PDB file of N, CA and C in Angstrom:
ATOM      1  N   PRO A   1      75.167  97.159 -21.671  1.00 81.00           N
ATOM      2  CA  PRO A   1      75.315  98.494 -21.071  1.00 81.00           C
ATOM      3  C   PRO A   1      75.744  98.405 -19.602  1.00 81.00           C
ATOM      4  N   VAL A   2      76.286  99.487 -19.130  1.00 90.00           N
ATOM      5  CA  VAL A   2      76.789  99.541 -17.757  1.00 90.00           C
ATOM      6  C   VAL A   2      75.656  99.400 -16.743  1.00 90.00           C
ATOM      7  N   THR A   3      74.454  99.740 -17.108  1.00 92.00           N
ATOM      8  CA  THR A   3      73.309  99.603 -16.212  1.00 92.00           C
ATOM      9  C   THR A   3      73.172  98.160 -15.731  1.00 92.00           C
ATOM     10  N   ILE A   4      73.411  97.215 -16.625  1.00 94.00           N
ATOM     11  CA  ILE A   4      73.312  95.800 -16.273  1.00 94.00           C
ATOM     12  C   ILE A   4      74.367  95.444 -15.220  1.00 94.00           C
ATOM     13  N   LEU A   5      75.568  95.993 -15.375  1.00 93.00           N
ATOM     14  CA  LEU A   5      76.615  95.755 -14.371  1.00 93.00           C
ATOM     15  C   LEU A   5      76.225  96.317 -13.012  1.00 93.00           C
ATOM     16  N   PHE A   6      75.670  97.510 -12.998  1.00 95.00           N
ATOM     17  CA  PHE A   6      75.250  98.122 -11.738  1.00 95.00           C
ATOM     18  C   PHE A   6      74.156  97.288 -11.080  1.00 95.00           C
ATOM     19  N   GLU A   7      73.202  96.805 -11.863  1.00 94.00           N
ATOM     20  CA  GLU A   7      72.119  95.995 -11.313  1.00 94.00           C
ATOM     21  C   GLU A   7      72.648  94.663 -10.787  1.00 94.00           C
ATOM     22  N   LYS A   8      73.603  94.068 -11.492  1.00 94.00           N
ATOM     23  CA  LYS A   8      74.135  92.767 -11.105  1.00 94.00           C
ATOM     24  C   LYS A   8      75.036  92.848  -9.880  1.00 94.00           C
ATOM     25  N   TYR A   9      75.910  93.844  -9.832  1.00 93.00           N
ATOM     26  CA  TYR A   9      76.926  93.912  -8.780  1.00 93.00           C
ATOM     27  C   TYR A   9      76.672  94.983  -7.723  1.00 93.00           C
ATOM     28  N   GLY A  10      75.642  95.769  -7.872  1.00 92.00           N
ATOM     29  CA  GLY A  10      75.381  96.877  -6.962  1.00 92.00           C
ATOM     30  C   GLY A  10      75.113  96.486  -5.523  1.00 92.00           C
ATOM     31  N   ASN A  11      74.675  95.249  -5.298  1.00 92.00           N
ATOM     32  CA  ASN A  11      74.364  94.811  -3.934  1.00 92.00           C
ATOM     33  C   ASN A  11      75.524  94.079  -3.260  1.00 92.00           C
ATOM     34  N   LEU A  12      76.657  93.987  -3.925  1.00 92.00           N
ATOM     35  CA  LEU A  12      77.816  93.349  -3.306  1.00 92.00           C
ATOM     36  C   LEU A  12      78.267  94.136  -2.080  1.00 92.00           C
ATOM     37  N   ASP A  13      78.798  93.434  -1.119  1.00 91.00           N
ATOM     38  CA  ASP A  13      79.295  94.078   0.091  1.00 91.00           C
ATOM     39  C   ASP A  13      80.756  94.469  -0.109  1.00 91.00           C
ATOM     40  N   SER A  14      81.011  95.255  -1.154  1.00 93.00           N
ATOM     41  CA  SER A  14      82.368  95.705  -1.453  1.00 93.00           C
ATOM     42  C   SER A  14      82.318  96.951  -2.331  1.00 93.00           C
ATOM     43  N   THR A  15      83.439  97.624  -2.415  1.00 96.00           N
ATOM     44  CA  THR A  15      83.549  98.789  -3.279  1.00 96.00           C
ATOM     45  C   THR A  15      83.583  98.335  -4.733  1.00 96.00           C
ATOM     46  N   LEU A  16      82.868  99.040  -5.600  1.00 96.00           N
ATOM     47  CA  LEU A  16      82.874  98.741  -7.031  1.00 96.00           C
ATOM     48  C   LEU A  16      83.949  99.593  -7.694  1.00 96.00           C
ATOM     49  N   ILE A  17      84.760  98.993  -8.564  1.00 97.00           N
ATOM     50  CA  ILE A  17      85.855  99.702  -9.214  1.00 97.00           C
ATOM     51  C   ILE A  17      85.726  99.534 -10.720  1.00 97.00           C
ATOM     52  N   PHE A  18      85.800 100.664 -11.450  1.00 96.00           N
ATOM     53  CA  PHE A  18      85.642 100.659 -12.901  1.00 96.00           C
ATOM     54  C   PHE A  18      86.717 101.530 -13.545  1.00 96.00           C
ATOM     55  N   PHE A  19      87.089 101.187 -14.757  1.00 96.00           N
ATOM     56  CA  PHE A  19      87.968 102.007 -15.588  1.00 96.00           C
ATOM     57  C   PHE A  19      87.093 102.570 -16.693  1.00 96.00           C
ATOM     58  N   GLU A  20      87.118 103.885 -16.879  1.00 96.00           N
ATOM     59  CA  GLU A  20      86.207 104.507 -17.850  1.00 96.00           C
ATOM     60  C   GLU A  20      86.926 105.545 -18.700  1.00 96.00           C
ATOM     61  N   SER A  21      86.447 105.704 -19.917  1.00 95.00           N
ATOM     62  CA  SER A  21      87.036 106.655 -20.864  1.00 95.00           C
ATOM     63  C   SER A  21      86.410 108.037 -20.691  1.00 95.00           C
ATOM     64  N   PRO A  22      87.092 109.077 -21.183  1.00 94.00           N
ATOM     65  CA  PRO A  22      86.538 110.427 -21.079  1.00 94.00           C
ATOM     66  C   PRO A  22      85.257 110.597 -21.894  1.00 94.00           C
ATOM     67  N   ASN A  23      85.084 109.802 -22.935  1.00 94.00           N
ATOM     68  CA  ASN A  23      83.877 109.907 -23.764  1.00 94.00           C
ATOM     69  C   ASN A  23      82.637 109.370 -23.066  1.00 94.00           C
ATOM     70  N   ARG A  24      82.831 108.495 -22.071  1.00 95.00           N
ATOM     71  CA  ARG A  24      81.685 107.849 -21.420  1.00 95.00           C
ATOM     72  C   ARG A  24      81.522 108.200 -19.951  1.00 95.00           C
ATOM     73  N   ILE A  25      82.441 108.944 -19.359  1.00 96.00           N
ATOM     74  CA  ILE A  25      82.428 109.139 -17.914  1.00 96.00           C
ATOM     75  C   ILE A  25      81.169 109.847 -17.413  1.00 96.00           C
ATOM     76  N   THR A  26      80.694 110.833 -18.122  1.00 95.00           N
ATOM     77  CA  THR A  26      79.505 111.569 -17.683  1.00 95.00           C
ATOM     78  C   THR A  26      78.279 110.661 -17.659  1.00 95.00           C
ATOM     79  N   LYS A  27      78.053 109.948 -18.753  1.00 96.00           N
ATOM     80  CA  LYS A  27      76.906 109.029 -18.814  1.00 96.00           C
ATOM     81  C   LYS A  27      77.059 107.919 -17.784  1.00 96.00           C
ATOM     82  N   PHE A  28      78.278 107.416 -17.610  1.00 97.00           N
ATOM     83  CA  PHE A  28      78.555 106.373 -16.628  1.00 97.00           C
ATOM     84  C   PHE A  28      78.110 106.815 -15.234  1.00 97.00           C
ATOM     85  N   LEU A  29      78.503 108.015 -14.826  1.00 97.00           N
ATOM     86  CA  LEU A  29      78.156 108.515 -13.495  1.00 97.00           C
ATOM     87  C   LEU A  29      76.661 108.780 -13.362  1.00 97.00           C
ATOM     88  N   GLU A  30      76.024 109.258 -14.422  1.00 96.00           N
ATOM     89  CA  GLU A  30      74.578 109.477 -14.391  1.00 96.00           C
ATOM     90  C   GLU A  30      73.839 108.153 -14.226  1.00 96.00           C
ATOM     91  N   GLU A  31      74.281 107.117 -14.923  1.00 96.00           N
ATOM     92  CA  GLU A  31      73.650 105.802 -14.797  1.00 96.00           C
ATOM     93  C   GLU A  31      73.911 105.200 -13.421  1.00 96.00           C
ATOM     94  N   ALA A  32      75.102 105.418 -12.881  1.00 96.00           N
ATOM     95  CA  ALA A  32      75.402 104.945 -11.528  1.00 96.00           C
ATOM     96  C   ALA A  32      74.448 105.576 -10.526  1.00 96.00           C
ATOM     97  N   LYS A  33      74.230 106.851 -10.657  1.00 96.00           N
ATOM     98  CA  LYS A  33      73.311 107.550  -9.758  1.00 96.00           C
ATOM     99  C   LYS A  33      71.895 107.010  -9.907  1.00 96.00           C
ATOM    100  N   SER A  34      71.484 106.776 -11.133  1.00 95.00           N
ATOM    101  CA  SER A  34      70.136 106.289 -11.398  1.00 95.00           C
ATOM    102  C   SER A  34      69.903 104.895 -10.825  1.00 95.00           C
ATOM    103  N   VAL A  35      70.857 104.005 -11.011  1.00 95.00           N
ATOM    104  CA  VAL A  35      70.678 102.610 -10.596  1.00 95.00           C
ATOM    105  C   VAL A  35      71.077 102.380  -9.140  1.00 95.00           C
ATOM    106  N   LEU A  36      72.204 102.946  -8.719  1.00 94.00           N
ATOM    107  CA  LEU A  36      72.743 102.652  -7.398  1.00 94.00           C
ATOM    108  C   LEU A  36      72.261 103.602  -6.317  1.00 94.00           C
ATOM    109  N   GLY A  37      71.772 104.757  -6.701  1.00 92.00           N
ATOM    110  CA  GLY A  37      71.273 105.704  -5.716  1.00 92.00           C
ATOM    111  C   GLY A  37      72.374 106.549  -5.108  1.00 92.00           C
ATOM    112  N   ASN A  38      72.151 106.928  -3.876  1.00 91.00           N
ATOM    113  CA  ASN A  38      72.997 107.877  -3.174  1.00 91.00           C
ATOM    114  C   ASN A  38      74.216 107.185  -2.565  1.00 91.00           C
ATOM    115  N   ARG A  39      75.353 107.210  -3.280  1.00 95.00           N
ATOM    116  CA  ARG A  39      76.576 106.569  -2.784  1.00 95.00           C
ATOM    117  C   ARG A  39      77.763 107.517  -2.928  1.00 95.00           C
ATOM    118  N   ASN A  40      78.772 107.293  -2.123  1.00 96.00           N
ATOM    119  CA  ASN A  40      80.012 108.055  -2.255  1.00 96.00           C
ATOM    120  C   ASN A  40      80.804 107.529  -3.442  1.00 96.00           C
ATOM    121  N   VAL A  41      81.477 108.448  -4.126  1.00 97.00           N
ATOM    122  CA  VAL A  41      82.235 108.106  -5.319  1.00 97.00           C
ATOM    123  C   VAL A  41      83.594 108.787  -5.253  1.00 97.00           C
ATOM    124  N   CYS A  42      84.601 108.100  -5.777  1.00 97.00           N
ATOM    125  CA  CYS A  42      85.914 108.689  -5.988  1.00 97.00           C
ATOM    126  C   CYS A  42      86.224 108.519  -7.472  1.00 97.00           C
ATOM    127  N   VAL A  43      86.447 109.623  -8.157  1.00 97.00           N
ATOM    128  CA  VAL A  43      86.804 109.602  -9.572  1.00 97.00           C
ATOM    129  C   VAL A  43      88.242 110.082  -9.670  1.00 97.00           C
ATOM    130  N   ALA A  44      89.128 109.182 -10.076  1.00 97.00           N
ATOM    131  CA  ALA A  44      90.550 109.509 -10.176  1.00 97.00           C
ATOM    132  C   ALA A  44      90.944 109.575 -11.646  1.00 97.00           C
ATOM    133  N   LYS A  45      91.588 110.670 -12.016  1.00 95.00           N
ATOM    134  CA  LYS A  45      91.950 110.911 -13.417  1.00 95.00           C
ATOM    135  C   LYS A  45      93.458 110.862 -13.583  1.00 95.00           C
ATOM    136  N   GLU A  46      93.920 110.132 -14.594  1.00 92.00           N
ATOM    137  CA  GLU A  46      95.346 110.087 -14.939  1.00 92.00           C
ATOM    138  C   GLU A  46      96.209 109.714 -13.730  1.00 92.00           C
ATOM    139  N   LEU A  47      95.909 108.597 -13.094  1.00 90.00           N
ATOM    140  CA  LEU A  47      96.606 108.202 -11.867  1.00 90.00           C
ATOM    141  C   LEU A  47      98.107 108.030 -12.032  1.00 90.00           C
ATOM    142  N   THR A  48      98.560 107.640 -13.193  1.00 89.00           N
ATOM    143  CA  THR A  48      99.990 107.377 -13.381  1.00 89.00           C
ATOM    144  C   THR A  48     100.757 108.579 -13.917  1.00 89.00           C
ATOM    145  N   LYS A  49     100.117 109.727 -13.982  1.00 90.00           N
ATOM    146  CA  LYS A  49     100.762 110.908 -14.550  1.00 90.00           C
ATOM    147  C   LYS A  49     100.940 111.998 -13.496  1.00 90.00           C
ATOM    148  N   VAL A  50     101.777 112.950 -13.792  1.00 90.00           N
ATOM    149  CA  VAL A  50     102.064 114.043 -12.869  1.00 90.00           C
ATOM    150  C   VAL A  50     100.825 114.896 -12.604  1.00 90.00           C
ATOM    151  N   ASN A  51     100.011 115.116 -13.597  1.00 88.00           N
ATOM    152  CA  ASN A  51      98.843 115.997 -13.461  1.00 88.00           C
ATOM    153  C   ASN A  51      97.576 115.237 -13.064  1.00 88.00           C
ATOM    154  N   ARG A  52      97.721 114.218 -12.238  1.00 93.00           N
ATOM    155  CA  ARG A  52      96.552 113.440 -11.809  1.00 93.00           C
ATOM    156  C   ARG A  52      95.637 114.301 -10.936  1.00 93.00           C
ATOM    157  N   GLU A  53      94.370 113.937 -10.956  1.00 95.00           N
ATOM    158  CA  GLU A  53      93.371 114.634 -10.145  1.00 95.00           C
ATOM    159  C   GLU A  53      92.447 113.605  -9.532  1.00 95.00           C
ATOM    160  N   VAL A  54      91.973 113.898  -8.320  1.00 96.00           N
ATOM    161  CA  VAL A  54      91.043 113.011  -7.635  1.00 96.00           C
ATOM    162  C   VAL A  54      89.838 113.833  -7.194  1.00 96.00           C
ATOM    163  N   TYR A  55      88.656 113.358  -7.542  1.00 96.00           N
ATOM    164  CA  TYR A  55      87.406 114.013  -7.168  1.00 96.00           C
ATOM    165  C   TYR A  55      86.648 113.077  -6.238  1.00 96.00           C
ATOM    166  N   ARG A  56      86.218 113.588  -5.099  1.00 97.00           N
ATOM    167  CA  ARG A  56      85.420 112.791  -4.157  1.00 97.00           C
ATOM    168  C   ARG A  56      84.113 113.527  -3.940  1.00 97.00           C
ATOM    169  N   PHE A  57      83.017 112.791  -4.106  1.00 96.00           N
ATOM    170  CA  PHE A  57      81.704 113.410  -3.929  1.00 96.00           C
ATOM    171  C   PHE A  57      80.651 112.331  -3.774  1.00 96.00           C
ATOM    172  N   ASN A  58      79.447 112.759  -3.505  1.00 96.00           N
ATOM    173  CA  ASN A  58      78.303 111.875  -3.402  1.00 96.00           C
ATOM    174  C   ASN A  58      77.565 111.919  -4.736  1.00 96.00           C
ATOM    175  N   LEU A  59      77.063 110.793  -5.198  1.00 95.00           N
ATOM    176  CA  LEU A  59      76.346 110.785  -6.479  1.00 95.00           C
ATOM    177  C   LEU A  59      75.177 111.771  -6.493  1.00 95.00           C
ATOM    178  N   GLN A  60      74.612 112.035  -5.338  1.00 94.00           N
ATOM    179  CA  GLN A  60      73.524 113.005  -5.236  1.00 94.00           C
ATOM    180  C   GLN A  60      73.990 114.395  -5.694  1.00 94.00           C
ATOM    181  N   ASP A  61      75.276 114.684  -5.528  1.00 95.00           N
ATOM    182  CA  ASP A  61      75.833 115.989  -5.871  1.00 95.00           C
ATOM    183  C   ASP A  61      76.512 116.006  -7.235  1.00 95.00           C
ATOM    184  N   LEU A  62      76.220 115.034  -8.066  1.00 94.00           N
ATOM    185  CA  LEU A  62      76.881 114.891  -9.360  1.00 94.00           C
ATOM    186  C   LEU A  62      76.773 116.145 -10.226  1.00 94.00           C
ATOM    187  N   GLU A  63      75.611 116.753 -10.277  1.00 93.00           N
ATOM    188  CA  GLU A  63      75.409 117.912 -11.150  1.00 93.00           C
ATOM    189  C   GLU A  63      76.287 119.101 -10.782  1.00 93.00           C
ATOM    190  N   SER A  64      76.718 119.187  -9.541  1.00 94.00           N
ATOM    191  CA  SER A  64      77.532 120.334  -9.115  1.00 94.00           C
ATOM    192  C   SER A  64      79.034 120.090  -9.284  1.00 94.00           C
ATOM    193  N   GLN A  65      79.432 118.926  -9.755  1.00 93.00           N
ATOM    194  CA  GLN A  65      80.850 118.600  -9.917  1.00 93.00           C
ATOM    195  C   GLN A  65      81.395 119.138 -11.228  1.00 93.00           C
ATOM    196  N   LYS A  66      82.580 119.660 -11.180  1.00 93.00           N
ATOM    197  CA  LYS A  66      83.282 120.171 -12.367  1.00 93.00           C
ATOM    198  C   LYS A  66      84.473 119.276 -12.644  1.00 93.00           C
ATOM    199  N   ILE A  67      84.246 118.196 -13.367  1.00 92.00           N
ATOM    200  CA  ILE A  67      85.291 117.217 -13.653  1.00 92.00           C
ATOM    201  C   ILE A  67      85.895 117.519 -15.019  1.00 92.00           C
ATOM    202  N   ASP A  68      87.214 117.641 -15.049  1.00 90.00           N
ATOM    203  CA  ASP A  68      87.924 117.821 -16.310  1.00 90.00           C
ATOM    204  C   ASP A  68      87.805 116.509 -17.087  1.00 90.00           C
ATOM    205  N   LEU A  69      87.199 116.541 -18.256  1.00 91.00           N
ATOM    206  CA  LEU A  69      86.867 115.329 -18.995  1.00 91.00           C
ATOM    207  C   LEU A  69      87.972 114.829 -19.917  1.00 91.00           C
ATOM    208  N   ARG A  70      89.194 115.275 -19.715  1.00 90.00           N
ATOM    209  CA  ARG A  70      90.315 114.766 -20.510  1.00 90.00           C
ATOM    210  C   ARG A  70      91.034 113.692 -19.707  1.00 90.00           C
ATOM    211  N   GLY A  71      91.441 112.620 -20.372  1.00 90.00           N
ATOM    212  CA  GLY A  71      92.184 111.567 -19.703  1.00 90.00           C
ATOM    213  C   GLY A  71      91.336 110.349 -19.388  1.00 90.00           C
ATOM    214  N   GLU A  72      91.973 109.349 -18.838  1.00 93.00           N
ATOM    215  CA  GLU A  72      91.304 108.107 -18.449  1.00 93.00           C
ATOM    216  C   GLU A  72      90.955 108.164 -16.970  1.00 93.00           C
ATOM    217  N   PHE A  73      89.890 107.470 -16.589  1.00 96.00           N
ATOM    218  CA  PHE A  73      89.369 107.550 -15.230  1.00 96.00           C
ATOM    219  C   PHE A  73      89.275 106.187 -14.559  1.00 96.00           C
ATOM    220  N   VAL A  74      89.571 106.166 -13.270  1.00 97.00           N
ATOM    221  CA  VAL A  74      89.260 105.034 -12.415  1.00 97.00           C
ATOM    222  C   VAL A  74      88.165 105.530 -11.473  1.00 97.00           C
ATOM    223  N   VAL A  75      87.067 104.776 -11.395  1.00 97.00           N
ATOM    224  CA  VAL A  75      85.927 105.181 -10.594  1.00 97.00           C
ATOM    225  C   VAL A  75      85.713 104.146  -9.492  1.00 97.00           C
ATOM    226  N   LEU A  76      85.669 104.620  -8.248  1.00 97.00           N
ATOM    227  CA  LEU A  76      85.359 103.763  -7.104  1.00 97.00           C
ATOM    228  C   LEU A  76      84.014 104.192  -6.544  1.00 97.00           C
ATOM    229  N   ILE A  77      83.119 103.240  -6.374  1.00 97.00           N
ATOM    230  CA  ILE A  77      81.781 103.520  -5.866  1.00 97.00           C
ATOM    231  C   ILE A  77      81.597 102.755  -4.558  1.00 97.00           C
ATOM    232  N   SER A  78      81.194 103.463  -3.510  1.00 96.00           N
ATOM    233  CA  SER A  78      81.083 102.851  -2.182  1.00 96.00           C
ATOM    234  C   SER A  78      80.072 101.714  -2.184  1.00 96.00           C
ATOM    235  N   LYS A  79      80.209 100.832  -1.209  1.00 91.00           N
ATOM    236  CA  LYS A  79      79.376  99.646  -1.129  1.00 91.00           C
ATOM    237  C   LYS A  79      78.024  99.873  -0.493  1.00 91.00           C
ATOM    238  N   GLU A  80      77.849 100.937   0.222  1.00 75.00           N
ATOM    239  CA  GLU A  80      76.599 101.128   0.928  1.00 75.00           C
ATOM    240  C   GLU A  80      75.885 102.403   0.518  1.00 75.00           C
ATOM    241  N   ARG A  81      74.582 102.341   0.614  1.00 61.00           N
ATOM    242  CA  ARG A  81      73.783 103.539   0.341  1.00 61.00           C
ATOM    243  C   ARG A  81      73.843 104.451   1.555  1.00 61.00           C
ATOM    244  N   LEU A  82      73.793 105.740   1.286  1.00 56.00           N
ATOM    245  CA  LEU A  82      73.859 106.712   2.381  1.00 56.00           C
ATOM    246  C   LEU A  82      72.472 107.171   2.766  1.00 56.00           C
TER     247      LEU A  82
END
């Protein structure tokens, strides 16, 4: 599970980068918040297409985000806790 990845790599002094499917993105972000805590996140959708979208927020504010769940996602998670 992704939780193991967060526990293993969460303390690295670098940005974490993941590729995630629309079927798993919600659970992925919830687990990131649970394991990694309060970090900045960039969720980029359909980067190679005309209708790409980029969402920037803090994991603490995850519940208030309205992310269109269609398409493939690249997720960047900041290296430091806020």
